[in-house]
Coordinates of C-alpha atoms and ligand atoms in Angstrom, one line a residue:
M915 CA -0.1 0.0 -0.1
N916 CA 1.1 3.4 -0.9
N917 CA 1.4 5.4 2.7
D918 CA 1.3 8.6 0.7
A919 CA -2.1 8.0 -0.9
P920 CA -4.7 10.4 0.3
P921 CA -6.8 8.4 2.8
A922 CA -10.4 9.7 2.0
D923 CA -13.1 8.4 -0.3
V924 CA -15.5 11.2 0.2
G925 CA -15.3 14.9 1.4
L926 CA -17.9 16.7 3.6
I927 CA -18.1 20.3 4.0
G928 CA -20.6 21.7 6.6
L929 CA -20.6 19.9 9.8
A930 CA -24.1 21.2 11.0
V931 CA -26.7 18.6 12.0
M932 CA -27.4 17.4 8.5
G933 CA -23.6 17.2 7.6
R934 CA -22.6 15.5 10.7
N935 CA -25.3 12.9 10.2
L936 CA -24.7 12.1 6.6
A937 CA -20.9 12.0 7.3
L938 CA -21.5 9.2 9.9
N939 CA -23.9 7.5 7.6
I940 CA -21.4 7.3 4.8
A941 CA -18.5 6.4 7.2
D942 CA -20.7 3.6 8.7
H943 CA -20.9 2.1 5.1
G944 CA -17.0 1.6 5.1
Y945 CA -16.0 5.0 3.6
Q946 CA -13.0 7.3 4.7
V947 CA -14.8 10.7 4.9
A948 CA -12.6 13.8 5.1
A949 CA -14.7 16.3 7.1
Y950 CA -14.3 20.1 7.1
N951 CA -16.2 23.0 8.6
R952 CA -15.8 26.7 8.2
T953 CA -15.4 26.9 12.2
A954 CA -12.7 24.5 12.8
S955 CA -13.7 23.8 16.5
V956 CA -16.9 22.3 15.3
T957 CA -14.6 19.7 13.2
D958 CA -12.4 18.7 16.0
E959 CA -15.3 18.3 18.4
F960 CA -17.0 16.1 15.9
V961 CA -14.1 14.0 15.2
S962 CA -13.2 13.4 18.9
D963 CA -16.9 12.5 19.6
N964 CA -16.9 10.0 16.7
P965 CA -13.6 8.0 17.1
P966 CA -13.0 4.7 14.7
E967 CA -14.9 2.4 17.3
V968 CA -18.0 4.1 16.4
F969 CA -18.0 2.5 12.9
G970 CA -17.3 -1.1 14.2
D971 CA -15.5 -3.3 11.9
T972 CA -17.1 -1.3 8.8
G973 CA -13.5 0.0 7.9
G974 CA -14.9 3.5 7.8
G975 CA -14.1 6.4 9.6
L976 CA -13.5 10.3 9.8
V977 CA -10.5 12.3 8.5
P978 CA -10.4 15.8 10.1
C979 CA -9.2 18.5 7.9
S980 CA -8.7 22.2 9.4
T981 CA -8.1 24.0 6.0
L982 CA -9.5 23.7 2.6
E983 CA -6.0 22.9 1.0
G984 CA -5.6 20.0 3.7
F985 CA -8.9 19.0 2.7
I986 CA -8.4 18.8 -0.8
A987 CA -5.1 16.9 -0.2
A988 CA -6.8 14.4 1.9
L989 CA -9.0 13.2 -0.7
K990 CA -8.5 10.4 -3.5
T991 CA -8.7 11.8 -6.8
P992 CA -10.9 12.5 -8.7
R993 CA -12.4 13.7 -5.9
I994 CA -16.2 13.4 -4.5
I995 CA -17.3 16.3 -2.3
I996 CA -20.5 16.9 -0.4
V997 CA -21.5 20.3 0.5
L998 CA -24.1 20.6 3.2
V999 CA -24.1 24.6 4.2
K1000 CA -26.9 27.0 4.3
A1001 CA -28.6 27.3 0.9
G1002 CA -28.2 30.2 -0.9
P1003 CA -24.7 32.4 -1.3
A1004 CA -22.9 30.1 1.1
V1005 CA -22.8 27.3 -1.7
D1006 CA -21.2 29.7 -4.1
T1007 CA -18.7 30.8 -1.5
V1008 CA -17.8 27.1 -0.8
C1009 CA -17.2 26.3 -4.4
N1010 CA -15.2 29.5 -5.0
A1011 CA -13.0 28.6 -2.1
L1012 CA -12.7 25.0 -3.3
I1013 CA -11.5 26.5 -6.7
D1014 CA -8.9 28.6 -5.1
A1015 CA -7.8 25.9 -2.9
G1016 CA -7.2 23.9 -6.0
L1017 CA -9.8 21.7 -7.1
S1018 CA -9.7 19.6 -10.4
P1019 CA -12.2 20.2 -13.3
D1020 CA -13.2 16.4 -12.8
D1021 CA -13.7 16.8 -9.1
I1022 CA -17.5 16.5 -8.3
V1023 CA -19.0 18.8 -5.8
I1024 CA -22.5 17.8 -4.7
D1025 CA -24.8 20.4 -3.3
G1026 CA -26.8 18.3 -0.7
G1027 CA -29.0 21.3 0.7
N1028 CA -32.3 22.6 0.0
S1029 CA -31.2 24.7 -2.8
L1030 CA -33.4 26.3 -5.1
W1031 CA -33.4 24.4 -8.2
T1032 CA -32.7 27.2 -10.5
D1033 CA -29.7 28.1 -8.6
T1034 CA -28.6 24.3 -9.3
I1035 CA -29.3 24.8 -13.0
R1036 CA -27.1 28.1 -12.9
R1037 CA -24.4 26.7 -10.8
E1038 CA -24.1 23.3 -13.1
K1039 CA -23.3 25.8 -15.8
D1040 CA -21.3 28.3 -14.2
Y1041 CA -18.8 26.2 -12.8
R1042 CA -18.4 23.6 -15.8
G1043 CA -14.7 23.5 -16.5
R1044 CA -13.9 24.3 -13.0
L1045 CA -15.5 21.6 -11.1
I1046 CA -18.6 19.3 -11.9
F1047 CA -21.4 20.6 -9.9
F1048 CA -24.0 18.2 -8.9
G1049 CA -27.5 18.8 -7.1
S1050 CA -28.8 16.1 -4.7
G1051 CA -32.2 16.4 -2.8
V1052 CA -31.9 14.9 0.7
S1053 CA -34.8 14.1 2.4
G1054 CA -35.6 12.5 5.9
G1055 CA -34.5 15.3 8.4
E1056 CA -31.9 14.3 10.9
V1057 CA -32.4 10.7 11.5
G1058 CA -32.8 10.1 7.8
A1059 CA -29.3 11.6 7.0
R1060 CA -27.8 9.4 9.9
F1061 CA -29.5 6.1 9.1
G1062 CA -30.9 6.4 5.4
P1063 CA -32.6 9.2 3.6
S1064 CA -34.1 9.6 0.4
L1065 CA -31.8 10.8 -2.1
M1066 CA -32.8 12.6 -5.3
P1067 CA -29.6 13.1 -7.5
G1068 CA -29.4 15.5 -10.6
G1069 CA -26.7 16.5 -12.7
D1070 CA -24.2 15.2 -15.4
E1071 CA -25.0 11.5 -15.7
N1072 CA -21.3 10.2 -16.0
A1073 CA -20.6 12.0 -12.4
W1074 CA -23.8 10.0 -11.0
T1075 CA -21.9 6.8 -12.3
R1076 CA -19.4 7.6 -9.7
L1077 CA -21.7 8.6 -6.9
K1078 CA -24.0 5.7 -7.6
P1079 CA -22.3 3.3 -5.3
I1080 CA -22.0 5.7 -2.5
W1081 CA -25.7 7.1 -3.0
E1082 CA -27.2 3.6 -2.9
S1083 CA -25.2 2.5 0.2
I1084 CA -26.3 5.5 2.3
S1085 CA -30.0 5.7 1.3
A1086 CA -32.8 4.2 3.0
K1087 CA -33.8 0.7 2.2
V1088 CA -37.2 -0.6 1.2
D1089 CA -38.0 -4.3 1.6
P1090 CA -38.7 -5.5 -2.0
D1091 CA -41.4 -8.0 -0.9
T1092 CA -43.5 -5.7 1.1
G1093 CA -42.4 -2.1 -0.2
K1094 CA -42.1 -1.1 3.3
P1095 CA -38.9 0.8 4.8
M1096 CA -36.7 -1.5 6.5
E1097 CA -35.6 -1.0 10.0
N1098 CA -33.3 1.9 10.7
A1099 CA -29.6 0.9 11.0
S1100 CA -27.7 1.7 14.3
P1101 CA -24.4 3.0 14.3
G1102 CA -21.5 0.9 12.9
K1103 CA -24.1 -1.6 11.8
P1104 CA -25.8 -0.7 8.4
V1105 CA -28.6 -2.1 7.0
S1106 CA -27.9 -4.8 4.6
G1107 CA -30.1 -5.6 1.6
G1108 CA -33.1 -4.0 0.4
E1109 CA -33.9 -1.6 -2.6
P1110 CA -32.0 1.7 -2.1
C1111 CA -34.2 4.9 -2.1
T1112 CA -32.2 6.6 -4.9
T1113 CA -32.1 6.9 -8.5
Y1114 CA -30.9 9.2 -11.1
I1115 CA -33.4 11.9 -11.5
G1116 CA -32.1 13.8 -14.5
P1117 CA -29.5 16.5 -15.4
N1118 CA -28.7 19.9 -13.8
G1119 CA -31.6 20.9 -11.3
A1120 CA -33.8 18.1 -11.8
G1121 CA -32.8 16.5 -8.5
H1122 CA -33.5 19.5 -6.5
Y1123 CA -36.6 20.1 -8.4
V1124 CA -38.0 16.7 -7.6
K1125 CA -36.9 17.3 -3.9
M1126 CA -38.9 20.7 -3.8
V1127 CA -42.0 19.0 -5.3
H1128 CA -41.7 16.3 -2.5
N1129 CA -41.8 19.0 0.1
G1130 CA -44.7 20.7 -1.5
I1131 CA -46.7 17.3 -1.3
E1132 CA -45.4 17.2 2.3
Y1133 CA -47.2 20.4 3.1
A1134 CA -50.3 19.2 1.6
D1135 CA -50.1 15.8 3.4
M1136 CA -49.5 17.7 6.7
Q1137 CA -52.3 20.2 6.2
L1138 CA -54.9 17.4 5.5
I1139 CA -54.0 15.4 8.6
C1140 CA -54.4 18.7 10.5
E1141 CA -57.7 19.1 9.0
A1142 CA -58.8 15.5 9.7
Y1143 CA -57.7 16.3 13.5
Q1144 CA -59.5 19.6 13.5
I1145 CA -63.0 18.2 12.3
L1146 CA -62.7 15.1 14.6
R1147 CA -61.8 17.7 17.5
T1148 CA -64.6 20.3 16.7
S1149 CA -67.4 17.9 15.4
C1150 CA -67.1 14.8 17.6
G1151 CA -65.7 16.6 20.8
M1152 CA -62.8 14.0 20.8
T1153 CA -59.7 14.8 22.9
P1154 CA -56.3 14.7 21.3
V1155 CA -55.4 11.2 22.7
E1156 CA -58.6 10.0 21.4
I1157 CA -57.8 11.4 18.0
G1158 CA -54.3 9.9 18.4
D1159 CA -55.7 6.3 19.1
V1160 CA -57.9 6.8 15.8
F1161 CA -54.8 7.8 13.8
S1162 CA -52.7 4.9 15.3
T1163 CA -55.5 2.7 13.8
W1164 CA -55.5 4.5 10.4
N1165 CA -52.0 4.0 10.3
E1166 CA -52.4 0.3 10.4
G1167 CA -54.4 0.6 6.9
D1168 CA -54.3 2.5 3.9
L1169 CA -53.2 5.6 5.6
D1170 CA -49.9 4.0 6.8
S1171 CA -47.1 6.6 6.8
Y1172 CA -44.5 8.4 8.7
L1173 CA -46.6 11.5 9.2
M1174 CA -49.7 9.5 10.4
E1175 CA -47.5 7.7 12.8
I1176 CA -45.8 10.7 14.3
T1177 CA -49.2 12.7 14.3
A1178 CA -50.6 9.7 16.5
D1179 CA -47.6 10.2 18.7
I1180 CA -47.8 13.8 19.3
L1181 CA -51.5 13.8 20.1
K1182 CA -51.0 11.5 22.8
Q1183 CA -48.0 13.4 24.5
G1184 CA -48.8 15.6 27.5
D1185 CA -47.3 18.9 28.3
P1186 CA -44.3 18.2 30.7
T1187 CA -45.2 21.6 32.5
T1188 CA -49.0 21.6 32.8
G1189 CA -49.9 18.0 32.1
K1190 CA -52.3 19.4 29.3
P1191 CA -52.1 17.8 25.8
I1192 CA -49.2 19.2 24.3
V1193 CA -51.1 20.2 21.2
D1194 CA -53.1 22.6 23.5
V1195 CA -50.1 24.4 24.6
I1196 CA -48.4 24.9 21.1
L1197 CA -49.5 28.2 19.6
D1198 CA -51.4 27.7 16.3
A1199 CA -49.0 29.8 14.1
A1200 CA -47.1 27.6 11.7
G1201 CA -43.6 28.4 10.3
M1202 CA -42.0 27.6 6.9
K1203 CA -38.9 27.6 5.1
G1204 CA -39.8 28.1 1.7
T1205 CA -40.0 25.1 -0.3
G1206 CA -43.9 24.8 -0.3
T1207 CA -43.9 28.4 -1.5
W1208 CA -41.4 27.5 -4.1
T1209 CA -43.5 24.6 -5.4
A1210 CA -46.7 27.0 -5.3
I1211 CA -45.0 29.4 -7.4
N1212 CA -43.7 27.1 -9.8
A1213 CA -47.2 25.6 -10.1
L1214 CA -48.5 29.2 -10.7
N1215 CA -45.8 29.8 -13.3
L1216 CA -46.8 26.7 -15.3
A1217 CA -50.4 27.2 -14.8
V1218 CA -50.7 23.5 -13.2
P1219 CA -53.7 23.3 -10.9
A1220 CA -51.7 22.2 -7.7
A1221 CA -54.5 23.8 -5.6
T1222 CA -54.2 21.4 -2.5
I1223 CA -50.3 22.1 -2.1
T1224 CA -50.7 25.8 -2.8
E1225 CA -53.6 25.9 -0.3
A1226 CA -51.5 24.1 2.3
V1227 CA -48.9 27.1 2.0
F1228 CA -51.7 29.6 2.4
A1229 CA -53.0 27.8 5.3
R1230 CA -49.6 28.1 7.1
G1231 CA -49.9 31.9 6.1
M1232 CA -53.3 32.3 7.5
S1233 CA -52.1 30.4 10.5
A1234 CA -49.4 33.0 11.2
L1235 CA -51.9 35.7 11.4
K1236 CA -52.8 34.6 14.9
D1237 CA -53.6 38.1 16.5
E1238 CA -55.7 39.1 13.7
R1239 CA -57.5 35.9 13.7
V1240 CA -58.1 36.4 17.6
K1241 CA -59.8 39.7 16.8
A1242 CA -61.8 38.6 14.0
S1243 CA -63.1 35.5 15.9
K1244 CA -64.8 37.7 18.4
I1245 CA -66.4 39.8 15.1
L1246 CA -67.1 37.4 12.4
A1247 CA -70.3 35.2 12.8
G1248 CA -70.1 31.6 11.8
P1249 CA -73.0 29.5 10.7
E1250 CA -76.3 30.7 12.4
G1251 CA -77.0 29.3 15.8
I1252 CA -73.5 27.8 16.1
P1253 CA -71.4 30.5 17.8
G1254 CA -67.8 30.9 16.3
G1255 CA -68.5 28.1 14.2
G1256 CA -68.3 24.5 14.9
S1257 CA -71.1 21.9 15.4
N1258 CA -72.9 21.6 18.7
D1259 CA -74.7 18.6 17.6
Q1260 CA -71.9 15.8 18.2
P1261 CA -72.3 12.5 16.7
S1262 CA -71.7 9.7 19.1
G1263 CA -72.0 5.9 19.4
D1264 CA -72.5 4.3 15.8
A1265 CA -73.2 7.7 14.3
G1266 CA -69.9 9.0 15.6
E1267 CA -68.0 5.6 14.4
Q1268 CA -69.5 6.5 11.1
F1269 CA -68.6 9.9 11.1
I1270 CA -64.8 8.9 11.9
A1271 CA -65.0 6.5 9.0
T1272 CA -66.1 9.5 6.6
V1273 CA -63.1 11.8 7.8
H1274 CA -60.8 8.6 7.0
D1275 CA -62.2 8.5 3.6
A1276 CA -61.7 12.2 3.1
L1277 CA -58.3 12.2 4.2
Y1278 CA -57.5 9.1 1.9
C1279 CA -59.3 10.9 -1.1
A1280 CA -57.8 14.2 -0.8
K1281 CA -54.2 12.4 -0.1
I1282 CA -54.5 11.2 -3.6
C1283 CA -55.4 14.4 -5.2
A1284 CA -52.4 16.1 -3.5
Y1285 CA -50.0 13.3 -4.9
A1286 CA -51.7 13.6 -8.1
Q1287 CA -51.2 17.3 -8.3
G1288 CA -47.5 16.9 -7.4
F1289 CA -46.9 14.4 -10.3
Q1290 CA -48.8 16.5 -12.6
L1291 CA -46.6 19.3 -11.8
M1292 CA -43.5 17.4 -12.4
S1293 CA -45.0 16.0 -15.6
A1294 CA -45.4 19.8 -17.0
A1295 CA -42.2 20.7 -15.5
Q1296 CA -40.4 18.0 -17.5
V1297 CA -41.6 19.4 -20.8
E1298 CA -40.9 22.8 -19.9
Y1299 CA -37.3 22.2 -18.5
D1300 CA -36.4 19.6 -20.8
W1301 CA -36.1 16.5 -18.3
K1302 CA -37.2 12.9 -18.5
F1303 CA -38.6 11.8 -15.4
N1304 CA -39.5 8.1 -14.4
F1305 CA -42.5 8.8 -12.2
G1306 CA -42.5 5.0 -10.9
E1307 CA -38.9 5.5 -9.9
I1308 CA -39.7 8.7 -8.1
A1309 CA -42.5 7.0 -6.2
R1310 CA -40.3 4.1 -5.6
I1311 CA -37.3 6.1 -3.8
W1312 CA -40.0 8.0 -1.8
R1313 CA -41.3 4.8 -0.2
G1314 CA -38.3 4.9 2.3
G1315 CA -36.3 7.7 4.1
C1316 CA -38.3 10.7 3.3
I1317 CA -40.8 12.5 5.4
I1318 CA -43.7 11.5 3.0
R1319 CA -43.0 7.8 3.2
A1320 CA -46.1 5.7 3.2
R1321 CA -47.6 2.5 2.3
F1322 CA -49.8 4.4 -0.5
L1323 CA -46.4 5.2 -2.5
Q1324 CA -46.0 1.5 -3.1
K1325 CA -49.4 1.9 -5.0
I1326 CA -48.3 5.0 -6.9
T1327 CA -45.0 3.0 -7.8
E1328 CA -47.1 0.3 -9.3
A1329 CA -49.4 2.7 -11.1
Y1330 CA -46.6 4.2 -13.0
Q1331 CA -45.2 0.9 -13.7
R1332 CA -48.2 0.0 -15.2
A1333 CA -48.4 3.0 -17.5
P1334 CA -45.5 5.1 -17.4
N1335 CA -47.1 7.9 -19.4
L1336 CA -50.5 8.0 -17.0
D1337 CA -52.0 11.5 -17.7
N1338 CA -52.9 11.8 -14.0
L1339 CA -52.7 9.6 -10.8
L1340 CA -56.6 9.8 -10.6
L1341 CA -56.9 7.8 -13.9
D1342 CA -55.2 4.7 -12.5
D1343 CA -57.5 2.0 -12.1
Y1344 CA -56.4 1.4 -8.4
F1345 CA -56.9 4.8 -7.3
R1346 CA -60.0 5.4 -9.7
A1347 CA -61.6 2.5 -7.8
R1348 CA -60.5 3.7 -4.5
I1349 CA -61.9 7.3 -4.9
E1350 CA -65.3 6.0 -6.4
A1351 CA -65.7 3.9 -3.3
A1352 CA -64.8 6.6 -0.8
Q1353 CA -65.9 9.8 -2.3
S1354 CA -69.2 9.8 -0.7
G1355 CA -67.6 10.1 2.8
W1356 CA -65.2 13.0 1.3
R1357 CA -68.2 15.0 0.1
Q1358 CA -70.2 14.5 3.4
V1359 CA -66.9 15.9 5.4
V1360 CA -66.6 18.9 3.2
A1361 CA -70.3 19.8 3.3
H1362 CA -70.2 19.1 6.9
A1363 CA -67.1 21.4 7.4
A1364 CA -68.9 24.1 5.1
L1365 CA -72.1 24.1 7.1
S1366 CA -70.6 24.2 10.4
G1367 CA -68.0 26.6 9.5
I1368 CA -64.8 24.6 10.2
P1369 CA -62.2 25.6 8.0
T1370 CA -60.7 22.9 5.3
P1371 CA -59.0 24.4 2.4
A1372 CA -57.1 21.3 1.6
F1373 CA -59.9 18.8 2.0
A1374 CA -62.3 21.4 -0.1
S1375 CA -59.6 22.3 -2.9
A1376 CA -58.7 18.6 -3.2
L1377 CA -62.7 17.9 -3.8
A1378 CA -63.0 20.8 -6.2
Y1379 CA -59.7 19.4 -8.0
Y1380 CA -61.3 16.1 -8.5
D1381 CA -64.4 17.5 -9.6
S1382 CA -62.8 20.0 -12.1
Y1383 CA -60.6 17.2 -13.5
R1384 CA -63.6 14.9 -14.1
T1385 CA -66.2 17.7 -15.7
E1386 CA -66.2 17.6 -19.3
T1387 CA -67.7 21.2 -19.7
L1388 CA -66.1 23.8 -17.2
P1389 CA -67.7 27.5 -17.6
A1390 CA -64.3 28.4 -19.2
N1391 CA -66.1 28.9 -22.1
L1392 CA -68.1 32.0 -20.5
L1393 CA -64.8 33.3 -19.0
Q1394 CA -63.1 33.0 -22.7
A1395 CA -66.2 35.1 -24.0
M1396 CA -65.6 37.6 -21.3
R1397 CA -61.9 38.0 -22.4
D1398 CA -63.0 38.2 -26.0
F1399 CA -65.3 41.0 -24.9
F1400 CA -63.3 43.2 -23.0
G1401 CA -59.6 42.5 -24.5
A1402 CA -60.2 40.7 -27.9
H1403 CA -58.2 37.7 -26.6
T1404 CA -60.1 35.3 -29.1
Y1405 CA -61.8 32.0 -28.7
E1406 CA -61.7 28.5 -30.1
R1407 CA -64.8 26.9 -31.1
V1408 CA -66.2 23.5 -30.1
D1409 CA -67.2 22.8 -33.8
E1410 CA -63.8 23.7 -35.3
E1411 CA -60.3 22.2 -35.2
R1412 CA -58.2 23.3 -31.9
G1413 CA -55.9 26.0 -32.8
K1414 CA -58.3 28.2 -35.0
V1415 CA -59.3 31.3 -33.2
F1416 CA -62.2 33.6 -33.5
H1417 CA -63.4 37.1 -32.4
L1418 CA -66.7 38.3 -32.0
D1419 CA -67.4 42.1 -32.8
W1420 CA -69.1 42.6 -29.3
S1421 CA -69.1 46.5 -29.7
G1422 CA -70.1 46.5 -33.1
D1423 CA -72.4 44.4 -35.3
R1424 CA -71.6 41.1 -33.4
S1425 CA -70.2 39.4 -36.6
E1426 CA -67.5 36.7 -36.0
A1427 CA -64.5 36.6 -37.7
E1428 CA -61.6 34.0 -38.0
M1429 CA -58.6 35.4 -36.7
S1430 CA -54.8 34.4 -37.8
Ligands
2AM2010 P1 -20.1 27.3 10.6 O1 -20.0 26.2 11.8 O2 -18.7 27.8 10.2 O3 -21.2 28.6 10.6 C1 -24.9 25.3 8.4 O4 -25.0 26.8 8.9 C2 -23.5 25.0 7.9 O5 -23.1 25.7 6.9 C3 -22.5 24.9 9.3 O6 -21.6 24.0 9.2 C4 -21.8 26.4 8.7 O7 -20.5 26.5 9.1 C5 -21.8 26.2 7.3 N1 -21.8 27.5 6.5 C6 -22.7 28.5 6.7 N2 -22.3 29.6 5.6 C7 -20.9 29.4 5.2 C8 -20.2 29.9 4.5 N3 -20.4 31.0 3.9 N4 -18.9 29.1 4.2 C9 -18.7 27.9 4.8 N5 -19.5 27.3 5.5 C10 -20.9 28.0 5.9

């Protein structure tokens, strides 16, 4: 063995919690990881907290580096460097510092942060000839990073062949027989076998784009669960613990998902200070970091009706208007006879059970619509940005590791395996039949919420999406006539070929002319 050979297989820059956990995960899989952080004391502490014993007999470990020059020298060439710094200008700061410190043009720099996909497209182009810039979505939070995230890589395909073995080894694993995530690994003992939750997504910003849509779907998924909770609480008078029990039961069926599981857990948790349910002492003002907003903006830009995802972003915005809502709650009337909204006629016994079942069905149907919207958005994006997505693969790699992991994703995977060019998930036989069977409960819940004054923006928008999508003739004929009336925007006719446009002389003799 050449003792002068650089020891490290992979480099990792940015040792905040995501970076640290990803470095440990990589080392657990037998790799030597060069670790660097701008503030050197963070590197020292990290490496001394994780001596070689942590990685058992995997052969992996950490190589601390205090300068970027030392970091570059520690890496085998051509180099593979993962950057996990704050999304935004810091990514360019690090890339430029790496170039100044002597990086080579065939070295790969992977941005594993929550970067905006348009930045990734720009960077991939800007750094060509100086380094190979590669973007990878990483989902699964801190635990995912440590024991197996869902990884959405996008960039040069040749670079991907070099990254693939590492990405496949560190990603979450799914049992190929059941489609369910395999048990988390423990330090020094990685999971063996299983299907890796990663696949090549496409060039330049494709990986970060798909990660963004994942987060948009996550917003919708969370909002829908919250609305189910709100209805059960308000209309059935159930306690958080009782709702937690219902959610635990749901988590054993079609709605089995990570988010359902943690929600059941949260609802059963008491406040360590007051003993009240913890949800009752947490302020109802939701924060956000921007990926849901980016998804909504992109949907608006592409005119894709991702309404439930967008409503979920608006719902967080509405929640943040806490002071205004408190004032408005004392001024604005709800439905007659129900002060402040909400039902005072709570179903109980069999009626209660039946009502709970309708909420289950509403949640299930609305969830299908939220996912249908996310996939519809990606479908439009691949045309607009010149990508070629494999939707079955995308659903497959979301089955484990990520926040939206769910039993349901196995069904989406199968739907796209059956029909890779499916126009809309709603048209898949399995989902079509499931909605057909469950839609009456969904409609009852939305109607009940409207009559009781309980806000259900995501449930209701999903239903409007479903009903709009299945409606042969929408009133857009009238709308287009208005546009032609005031702005001569022209219209197409139902009895003429698509693409031929007409204008009616609304303010003159009302004759019609074909326009070129
Ligand atoms: P720090 O410990 O020196 O602050 C999350 O903020 C991570 O990104 C941290 O590891 C942080 O390093 C790193 N980071 C943020 N901005 C950076 C920059 N401009 N250059 C290098 N690292 C940065």
